[in-house]
PDB file of C-alpha atoms in Angstrom:
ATOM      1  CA  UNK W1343       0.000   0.000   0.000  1.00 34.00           C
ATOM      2  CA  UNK W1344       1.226   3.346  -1.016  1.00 47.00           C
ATOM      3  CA  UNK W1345       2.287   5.795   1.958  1.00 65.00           C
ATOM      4  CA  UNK W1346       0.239   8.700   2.166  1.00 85.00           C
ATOM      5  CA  UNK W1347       2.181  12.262   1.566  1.00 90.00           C
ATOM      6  CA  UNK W1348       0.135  14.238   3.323  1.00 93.00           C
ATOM      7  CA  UNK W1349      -2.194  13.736   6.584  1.00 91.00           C
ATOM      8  CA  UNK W1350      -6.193  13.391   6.835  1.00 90.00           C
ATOM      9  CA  UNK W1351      -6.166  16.454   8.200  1.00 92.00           C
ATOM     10  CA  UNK W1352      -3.748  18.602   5.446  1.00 94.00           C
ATOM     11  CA  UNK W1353      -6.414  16.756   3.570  1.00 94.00           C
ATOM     12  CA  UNK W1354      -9.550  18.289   5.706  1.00 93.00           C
ATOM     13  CA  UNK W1355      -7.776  21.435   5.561  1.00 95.00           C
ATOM     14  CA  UNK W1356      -7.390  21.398   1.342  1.00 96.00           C
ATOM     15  CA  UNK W1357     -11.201  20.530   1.146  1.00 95.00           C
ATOM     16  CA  UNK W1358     -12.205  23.465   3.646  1.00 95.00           C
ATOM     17  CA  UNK W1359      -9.668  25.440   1.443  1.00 95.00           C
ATOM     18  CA  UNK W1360     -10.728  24.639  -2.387  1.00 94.00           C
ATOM     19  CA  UNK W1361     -14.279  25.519  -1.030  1.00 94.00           C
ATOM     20  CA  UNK W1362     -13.596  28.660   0.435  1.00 93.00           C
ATOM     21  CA  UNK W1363     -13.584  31.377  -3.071  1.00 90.00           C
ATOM     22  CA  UNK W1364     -12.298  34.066  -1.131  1.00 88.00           C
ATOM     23  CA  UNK W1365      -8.946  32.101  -0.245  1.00 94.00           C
ATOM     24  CA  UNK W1366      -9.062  29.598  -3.210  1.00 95.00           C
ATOM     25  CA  UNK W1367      -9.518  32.658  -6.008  1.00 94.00           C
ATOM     26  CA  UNK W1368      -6.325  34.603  -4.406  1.00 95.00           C
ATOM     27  CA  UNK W1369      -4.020  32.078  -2.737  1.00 98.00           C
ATOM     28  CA  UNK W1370      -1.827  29.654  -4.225  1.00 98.00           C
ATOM     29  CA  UNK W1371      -0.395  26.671  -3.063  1.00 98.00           C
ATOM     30  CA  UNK W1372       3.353  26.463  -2.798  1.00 98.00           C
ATOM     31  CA  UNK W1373       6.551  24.978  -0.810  1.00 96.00           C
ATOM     32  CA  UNK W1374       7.606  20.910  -0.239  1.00 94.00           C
ATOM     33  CA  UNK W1375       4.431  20.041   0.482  1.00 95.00           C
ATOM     34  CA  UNK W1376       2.988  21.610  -3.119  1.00 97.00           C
ATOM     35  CA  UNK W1377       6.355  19.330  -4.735  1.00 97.00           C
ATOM     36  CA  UNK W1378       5.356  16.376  -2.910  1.00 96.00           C
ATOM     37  CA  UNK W1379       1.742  16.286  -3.181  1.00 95.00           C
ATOM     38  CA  UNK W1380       1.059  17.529  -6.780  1.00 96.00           C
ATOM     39  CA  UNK W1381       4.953  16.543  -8.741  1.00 97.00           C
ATOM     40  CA  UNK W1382       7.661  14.443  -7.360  1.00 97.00           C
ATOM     41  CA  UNK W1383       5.770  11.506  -4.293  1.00 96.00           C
ATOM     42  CA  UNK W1384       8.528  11.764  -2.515  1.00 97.00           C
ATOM     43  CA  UNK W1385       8.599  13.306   0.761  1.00 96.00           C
ATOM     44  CA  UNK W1386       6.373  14.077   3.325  1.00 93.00           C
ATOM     45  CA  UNK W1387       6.001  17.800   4.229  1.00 89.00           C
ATOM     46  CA  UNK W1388       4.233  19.729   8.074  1.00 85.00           C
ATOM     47  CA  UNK W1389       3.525  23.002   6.185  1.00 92.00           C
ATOM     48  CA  UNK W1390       0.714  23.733   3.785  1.00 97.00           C
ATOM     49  CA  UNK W1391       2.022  27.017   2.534  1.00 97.00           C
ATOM     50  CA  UNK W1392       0.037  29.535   0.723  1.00 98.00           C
ATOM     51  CA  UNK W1393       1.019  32.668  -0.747  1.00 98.00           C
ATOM     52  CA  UNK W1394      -0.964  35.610  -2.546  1.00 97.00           C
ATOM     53  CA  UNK W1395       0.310  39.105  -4.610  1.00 95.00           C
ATOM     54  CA  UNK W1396      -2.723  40.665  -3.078  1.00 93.00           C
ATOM     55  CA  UNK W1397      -3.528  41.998   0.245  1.00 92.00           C
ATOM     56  CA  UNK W1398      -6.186  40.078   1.731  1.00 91.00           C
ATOM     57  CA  UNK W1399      -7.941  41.452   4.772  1.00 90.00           C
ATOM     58  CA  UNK W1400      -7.099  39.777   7.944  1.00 88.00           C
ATOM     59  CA  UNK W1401     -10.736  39.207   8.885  1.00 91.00           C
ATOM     60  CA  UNK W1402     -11.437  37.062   5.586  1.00 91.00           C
ATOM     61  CA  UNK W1403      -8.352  34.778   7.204  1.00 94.00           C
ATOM     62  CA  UNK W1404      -9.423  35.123  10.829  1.00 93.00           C
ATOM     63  CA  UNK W1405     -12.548  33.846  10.009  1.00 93.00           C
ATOM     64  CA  UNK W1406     -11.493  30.632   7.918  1.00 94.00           C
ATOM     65  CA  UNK W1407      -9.027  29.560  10.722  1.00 94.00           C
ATOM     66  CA  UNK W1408     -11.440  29.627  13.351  1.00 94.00           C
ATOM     67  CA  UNK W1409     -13.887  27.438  10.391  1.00 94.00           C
ATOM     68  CA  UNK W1410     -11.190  24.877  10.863  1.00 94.00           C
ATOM     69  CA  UNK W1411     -10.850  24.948  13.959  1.00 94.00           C
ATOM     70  CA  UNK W1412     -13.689  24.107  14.577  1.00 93.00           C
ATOM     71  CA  UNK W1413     -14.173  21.268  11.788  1.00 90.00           C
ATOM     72  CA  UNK W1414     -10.446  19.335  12.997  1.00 90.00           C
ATOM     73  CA  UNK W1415     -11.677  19.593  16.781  1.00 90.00           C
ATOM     74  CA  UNK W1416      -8.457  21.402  17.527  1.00 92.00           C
ATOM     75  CA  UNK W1417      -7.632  21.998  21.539  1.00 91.00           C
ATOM     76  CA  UNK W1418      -6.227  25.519  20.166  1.00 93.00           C
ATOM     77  CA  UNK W1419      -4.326  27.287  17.477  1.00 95.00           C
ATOM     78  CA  UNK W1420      -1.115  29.293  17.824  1.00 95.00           C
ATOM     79  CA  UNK W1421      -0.672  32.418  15.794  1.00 95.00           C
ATOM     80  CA  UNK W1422       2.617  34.190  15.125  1.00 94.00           C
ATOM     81  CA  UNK W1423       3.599  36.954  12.606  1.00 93.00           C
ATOM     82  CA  UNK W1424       6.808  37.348  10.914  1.00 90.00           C
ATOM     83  CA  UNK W1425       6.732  40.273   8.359  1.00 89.00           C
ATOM     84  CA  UNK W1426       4.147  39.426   5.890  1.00 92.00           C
ATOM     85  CA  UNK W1427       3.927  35.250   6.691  1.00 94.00           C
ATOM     86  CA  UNK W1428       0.584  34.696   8.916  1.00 96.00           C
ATOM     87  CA  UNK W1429       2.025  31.797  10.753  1.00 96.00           C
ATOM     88  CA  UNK W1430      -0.814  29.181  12.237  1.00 96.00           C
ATOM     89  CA  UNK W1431      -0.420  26.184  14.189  1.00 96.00           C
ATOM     90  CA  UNK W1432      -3.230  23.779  15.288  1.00 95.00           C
ATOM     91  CA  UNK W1433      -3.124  21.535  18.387  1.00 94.00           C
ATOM     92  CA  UNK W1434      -5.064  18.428  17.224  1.00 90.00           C
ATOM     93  CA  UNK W1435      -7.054  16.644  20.215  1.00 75.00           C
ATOM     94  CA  UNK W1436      -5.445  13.485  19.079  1.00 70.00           C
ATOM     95  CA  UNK W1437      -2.095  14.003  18.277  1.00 71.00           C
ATOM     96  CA  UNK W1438       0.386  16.561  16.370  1.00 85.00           C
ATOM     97  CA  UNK W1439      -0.171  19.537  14.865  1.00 91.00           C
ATOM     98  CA  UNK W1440      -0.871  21.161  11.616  1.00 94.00           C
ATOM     99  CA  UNK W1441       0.540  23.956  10.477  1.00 96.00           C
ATOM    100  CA  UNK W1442      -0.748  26.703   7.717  1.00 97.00           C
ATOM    101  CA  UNK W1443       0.660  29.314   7.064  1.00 97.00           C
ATOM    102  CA  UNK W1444      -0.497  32.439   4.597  1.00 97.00           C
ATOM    103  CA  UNK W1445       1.859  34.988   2.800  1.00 97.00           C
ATOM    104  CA  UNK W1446       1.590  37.884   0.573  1.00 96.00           C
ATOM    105  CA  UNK W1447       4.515  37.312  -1.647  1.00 96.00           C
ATOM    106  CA  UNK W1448       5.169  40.545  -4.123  1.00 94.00           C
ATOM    107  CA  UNK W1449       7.298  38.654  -6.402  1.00 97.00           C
ATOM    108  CA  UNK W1450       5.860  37.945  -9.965  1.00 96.00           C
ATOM    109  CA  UNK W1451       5.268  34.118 -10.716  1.00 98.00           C
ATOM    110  CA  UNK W1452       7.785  33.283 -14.018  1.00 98.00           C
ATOM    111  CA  UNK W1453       4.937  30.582 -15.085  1.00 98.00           C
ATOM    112  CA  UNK W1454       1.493  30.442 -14.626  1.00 98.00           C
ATOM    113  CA  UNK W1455      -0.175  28.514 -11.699  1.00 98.00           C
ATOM    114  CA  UNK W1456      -1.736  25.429 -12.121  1.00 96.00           C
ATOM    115  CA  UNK W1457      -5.317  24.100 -11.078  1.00 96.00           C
ATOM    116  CA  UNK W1458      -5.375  21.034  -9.841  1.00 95.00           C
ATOM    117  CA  UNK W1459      -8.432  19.478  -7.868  1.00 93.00           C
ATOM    118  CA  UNK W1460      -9.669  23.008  -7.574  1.00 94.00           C
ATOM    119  CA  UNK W1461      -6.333  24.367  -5.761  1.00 97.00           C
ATOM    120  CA  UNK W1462      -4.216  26.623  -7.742  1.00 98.00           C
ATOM    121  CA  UNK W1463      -0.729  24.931  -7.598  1.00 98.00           C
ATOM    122  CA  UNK W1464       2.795  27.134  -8.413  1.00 98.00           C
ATOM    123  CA  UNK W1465       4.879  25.638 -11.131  1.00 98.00           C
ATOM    124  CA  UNK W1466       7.991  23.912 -10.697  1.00 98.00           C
ATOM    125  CA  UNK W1467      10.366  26.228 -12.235  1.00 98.00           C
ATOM    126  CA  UNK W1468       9.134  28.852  -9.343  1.00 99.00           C
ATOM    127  CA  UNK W1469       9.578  26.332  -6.634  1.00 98.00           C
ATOM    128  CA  UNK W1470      13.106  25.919  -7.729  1.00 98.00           C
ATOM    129  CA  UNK W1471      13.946  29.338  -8.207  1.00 98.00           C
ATOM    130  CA  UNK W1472      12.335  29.761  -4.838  1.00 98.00           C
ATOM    131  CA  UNK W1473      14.167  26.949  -3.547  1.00 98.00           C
ATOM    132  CA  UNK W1474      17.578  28.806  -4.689  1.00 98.00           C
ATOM    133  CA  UNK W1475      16.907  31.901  -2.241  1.00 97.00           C
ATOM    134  CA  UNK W1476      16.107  29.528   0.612  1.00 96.00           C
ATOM    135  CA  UNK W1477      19.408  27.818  -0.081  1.00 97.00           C
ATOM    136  CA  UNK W1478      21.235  31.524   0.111  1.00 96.00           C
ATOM    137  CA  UNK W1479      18.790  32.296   3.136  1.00 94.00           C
ATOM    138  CA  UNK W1480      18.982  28.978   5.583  1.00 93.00           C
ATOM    139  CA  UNK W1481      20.319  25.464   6.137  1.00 93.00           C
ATOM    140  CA  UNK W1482      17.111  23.515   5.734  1.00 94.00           C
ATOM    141  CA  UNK W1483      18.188  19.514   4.474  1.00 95.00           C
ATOM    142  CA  UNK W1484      14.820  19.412   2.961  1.00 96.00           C
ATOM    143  CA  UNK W1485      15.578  22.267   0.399  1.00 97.00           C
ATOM    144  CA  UNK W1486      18.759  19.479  -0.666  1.00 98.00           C
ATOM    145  CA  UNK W1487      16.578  17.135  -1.090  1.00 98.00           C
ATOM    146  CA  UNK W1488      14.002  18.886  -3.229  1.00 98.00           C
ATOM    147  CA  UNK W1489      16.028  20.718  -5.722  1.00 98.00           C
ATOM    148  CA  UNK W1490      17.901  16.883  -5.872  1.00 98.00           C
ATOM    149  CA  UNK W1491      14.488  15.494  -7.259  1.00 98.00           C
ATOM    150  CA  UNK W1492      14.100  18.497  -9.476  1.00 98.00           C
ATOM    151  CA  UNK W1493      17.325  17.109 -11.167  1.00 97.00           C
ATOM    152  CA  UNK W1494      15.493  15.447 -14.292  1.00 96.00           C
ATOM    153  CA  UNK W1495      14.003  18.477 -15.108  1.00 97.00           C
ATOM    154  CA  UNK W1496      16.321  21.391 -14.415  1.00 97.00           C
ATOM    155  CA  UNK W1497      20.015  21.972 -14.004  1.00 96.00           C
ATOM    156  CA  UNK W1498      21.236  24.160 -11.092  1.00 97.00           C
ATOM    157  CA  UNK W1499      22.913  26.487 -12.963  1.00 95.00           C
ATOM    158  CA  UNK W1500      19.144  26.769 -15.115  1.00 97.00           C
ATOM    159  CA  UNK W1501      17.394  27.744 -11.195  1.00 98.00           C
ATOM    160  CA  UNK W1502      19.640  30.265 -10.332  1.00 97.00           C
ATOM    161  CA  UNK W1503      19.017  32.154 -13.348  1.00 97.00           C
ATOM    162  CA  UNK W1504      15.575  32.149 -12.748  1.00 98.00           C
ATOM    163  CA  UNK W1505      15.729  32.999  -8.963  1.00 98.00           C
ATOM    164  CA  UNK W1506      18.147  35.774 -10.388  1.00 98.00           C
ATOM    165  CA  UNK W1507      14.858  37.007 -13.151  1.00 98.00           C
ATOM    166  CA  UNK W1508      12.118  36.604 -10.627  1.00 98.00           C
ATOM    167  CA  UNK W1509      13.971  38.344  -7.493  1.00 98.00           C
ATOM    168  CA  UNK W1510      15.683  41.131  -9.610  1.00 97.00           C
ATOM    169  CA  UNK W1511      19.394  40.092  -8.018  1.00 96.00           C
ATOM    170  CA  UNK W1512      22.351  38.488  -8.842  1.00 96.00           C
ATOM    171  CA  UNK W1513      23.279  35.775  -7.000  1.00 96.00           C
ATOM    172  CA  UNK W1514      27.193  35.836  -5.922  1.00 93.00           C
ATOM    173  CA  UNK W1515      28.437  32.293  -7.347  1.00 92.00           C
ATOM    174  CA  UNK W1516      30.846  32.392  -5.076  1.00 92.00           C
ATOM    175  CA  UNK W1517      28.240  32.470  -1.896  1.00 94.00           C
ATOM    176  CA  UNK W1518      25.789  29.832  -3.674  1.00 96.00           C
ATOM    177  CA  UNK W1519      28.583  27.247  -4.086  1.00 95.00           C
ATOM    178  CA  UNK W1520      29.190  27.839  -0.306  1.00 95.00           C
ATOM    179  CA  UNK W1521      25.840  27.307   0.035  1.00 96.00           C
ATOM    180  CA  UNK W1522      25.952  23.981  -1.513  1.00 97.00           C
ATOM    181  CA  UNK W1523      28.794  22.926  -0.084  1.00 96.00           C
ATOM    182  CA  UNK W1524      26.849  22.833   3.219  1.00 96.00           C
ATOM    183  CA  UNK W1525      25.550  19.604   1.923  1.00 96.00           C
ATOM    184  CA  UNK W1526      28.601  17.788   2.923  1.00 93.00           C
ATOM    185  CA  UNK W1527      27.221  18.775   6.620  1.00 90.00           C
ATOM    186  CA  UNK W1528      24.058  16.245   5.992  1.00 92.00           C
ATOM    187  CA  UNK W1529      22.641  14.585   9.360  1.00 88.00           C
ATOM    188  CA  UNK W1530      18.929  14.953   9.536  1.00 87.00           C
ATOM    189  CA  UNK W1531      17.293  13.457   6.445  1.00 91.00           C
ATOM    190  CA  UNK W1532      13.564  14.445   6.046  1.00 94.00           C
ATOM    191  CA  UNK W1533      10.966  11.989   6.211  1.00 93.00           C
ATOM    192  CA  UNK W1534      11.177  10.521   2.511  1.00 96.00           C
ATOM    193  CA  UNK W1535       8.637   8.106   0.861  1.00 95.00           C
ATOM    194  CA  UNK W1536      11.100   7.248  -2.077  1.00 96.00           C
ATOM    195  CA  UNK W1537      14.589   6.135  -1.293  1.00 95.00           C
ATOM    196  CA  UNK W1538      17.345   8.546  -1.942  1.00 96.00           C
ATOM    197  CA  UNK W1539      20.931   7.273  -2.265  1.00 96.00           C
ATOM    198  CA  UNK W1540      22.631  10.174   0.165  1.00 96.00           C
ATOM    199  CA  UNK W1541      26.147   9.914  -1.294  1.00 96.00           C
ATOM    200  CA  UNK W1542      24.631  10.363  -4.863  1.00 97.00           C
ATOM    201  CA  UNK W1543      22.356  13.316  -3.837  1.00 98.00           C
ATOM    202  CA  UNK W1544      25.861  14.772  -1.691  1.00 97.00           C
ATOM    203  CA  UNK W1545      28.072  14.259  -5.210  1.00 97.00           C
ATOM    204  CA  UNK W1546      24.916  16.162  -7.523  1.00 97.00           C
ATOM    205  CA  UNK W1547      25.776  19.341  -5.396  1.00 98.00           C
ATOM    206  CA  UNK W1548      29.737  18.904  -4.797  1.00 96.00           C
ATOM    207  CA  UNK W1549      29.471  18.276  -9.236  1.00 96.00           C
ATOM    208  CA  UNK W1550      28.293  21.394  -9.681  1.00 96.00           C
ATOM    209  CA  UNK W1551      30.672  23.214  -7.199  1.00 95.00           C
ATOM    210  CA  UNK W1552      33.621  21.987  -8.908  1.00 93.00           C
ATOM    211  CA  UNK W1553      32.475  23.262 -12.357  1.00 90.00           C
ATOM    212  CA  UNK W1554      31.236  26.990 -10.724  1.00 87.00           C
ATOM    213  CA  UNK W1555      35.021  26.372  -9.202  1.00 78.00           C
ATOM    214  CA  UNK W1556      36.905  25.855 -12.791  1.00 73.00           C
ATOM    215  CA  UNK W1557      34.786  29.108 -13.787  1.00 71.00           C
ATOM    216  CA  UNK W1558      36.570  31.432 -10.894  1.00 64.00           C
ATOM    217  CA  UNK W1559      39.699  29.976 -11.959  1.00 55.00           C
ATOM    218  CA  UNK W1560      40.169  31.448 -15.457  1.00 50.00           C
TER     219      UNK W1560
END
């Protein structure tokens, strides 16, 4: 039996979601759990991350969470703000917690969303180039791991040029092959559903540092 990438109650939470027009016209869905669910199988993912150009009143949000809330029997939910990411986190009666989280994101999608089972979905080539400027921003083992299963369909080299178009910046080549050398610091895989051979996802990375390196060098 096939494992399941996402939990009954991400999957509560996308029904409640796809239903709601006010959220499911502006919001799109984005981040591992977007990869996992909708392209690649093969991870599982906490976050259900959506993210908007628009500013949507707080009171059209407020007033979904507390729909869930309600509908997943949660004890309580936990709210935080950082800048423009509405952070939520809801303590299940049973056990765990599921966290949403809603973001008004300024930055111009270089491909058009999908719509898949009534959720608009971002395209790959923005989840990589996204992927690229959490790579410069964090250590996160999970962002290895997805831009390794992107691998089939685009080169590194091919991301950061499109991080570098849909960011307006250049990324220092010097400071992303730092970046990627960090994979050589490995210890917490994340919670995979397809087996990954480690030393072959460590070499993909260390490849593509030695060629940026031969570049410096003439």
């Amino acid at each position: 039996m096939a494992e399941k990438i996402i939990t009954k109650e991400q999957e509560q939470f996308l029904e409640y979601f796809k239903k709601n027009k006010l959220l499911a016209q502006d919001f799109y869905l984005t981040g591992g759990t977007a990869l996992a669910l909708f392209y690649y199988q093969h991870r599982k993912s906490e976050d259900l991350d959506f993210f908007t150009s628009k500013k949507i009143p707080n009171s059209i949000i407020d007033k979904s969470i507390k729909d869930v809330k309600i509908k997943l029997n949660a004890s309580k939910v936990e709210y935080n703000q950082l800048y423009d990411r509405r952070i939520y986190q809801f303590k299940l009666t049973k056990k765990g917690i599921l966290k949403i989280e809603f973001t008004l994101y300024p930055f111009k999608n270089l491909k058009k969303l999908k719509k898949i089972n009534g959720v608009f979905v971002d395209s790959l080539l923005d989840m990589g180039a996204n992927k690229i400027m959490s790579i410069m921003d964090r250590f996160e083992p999970k962002d290895f791991f997805d831009l390794y299963f992107m691998k089939n369909d685009f080169r590194l080299e091919n991301l950061r040029t499109a991080a570098q178009k849909k960011f307006g910046i250049e990324i220092d080549p010097i400071a992303l092959v730092s970046r990627f050398n960090k994979v050589k610091d490995l210890r917490i895989i994340p919670q995979m559903i397809k087996k990954v051979d480690i030393i072959d996802l460590k070499n993909y990375f260390q490849k593509f540092n030695k060629k940026e390196a031969k570049m410096f060098l003439v």
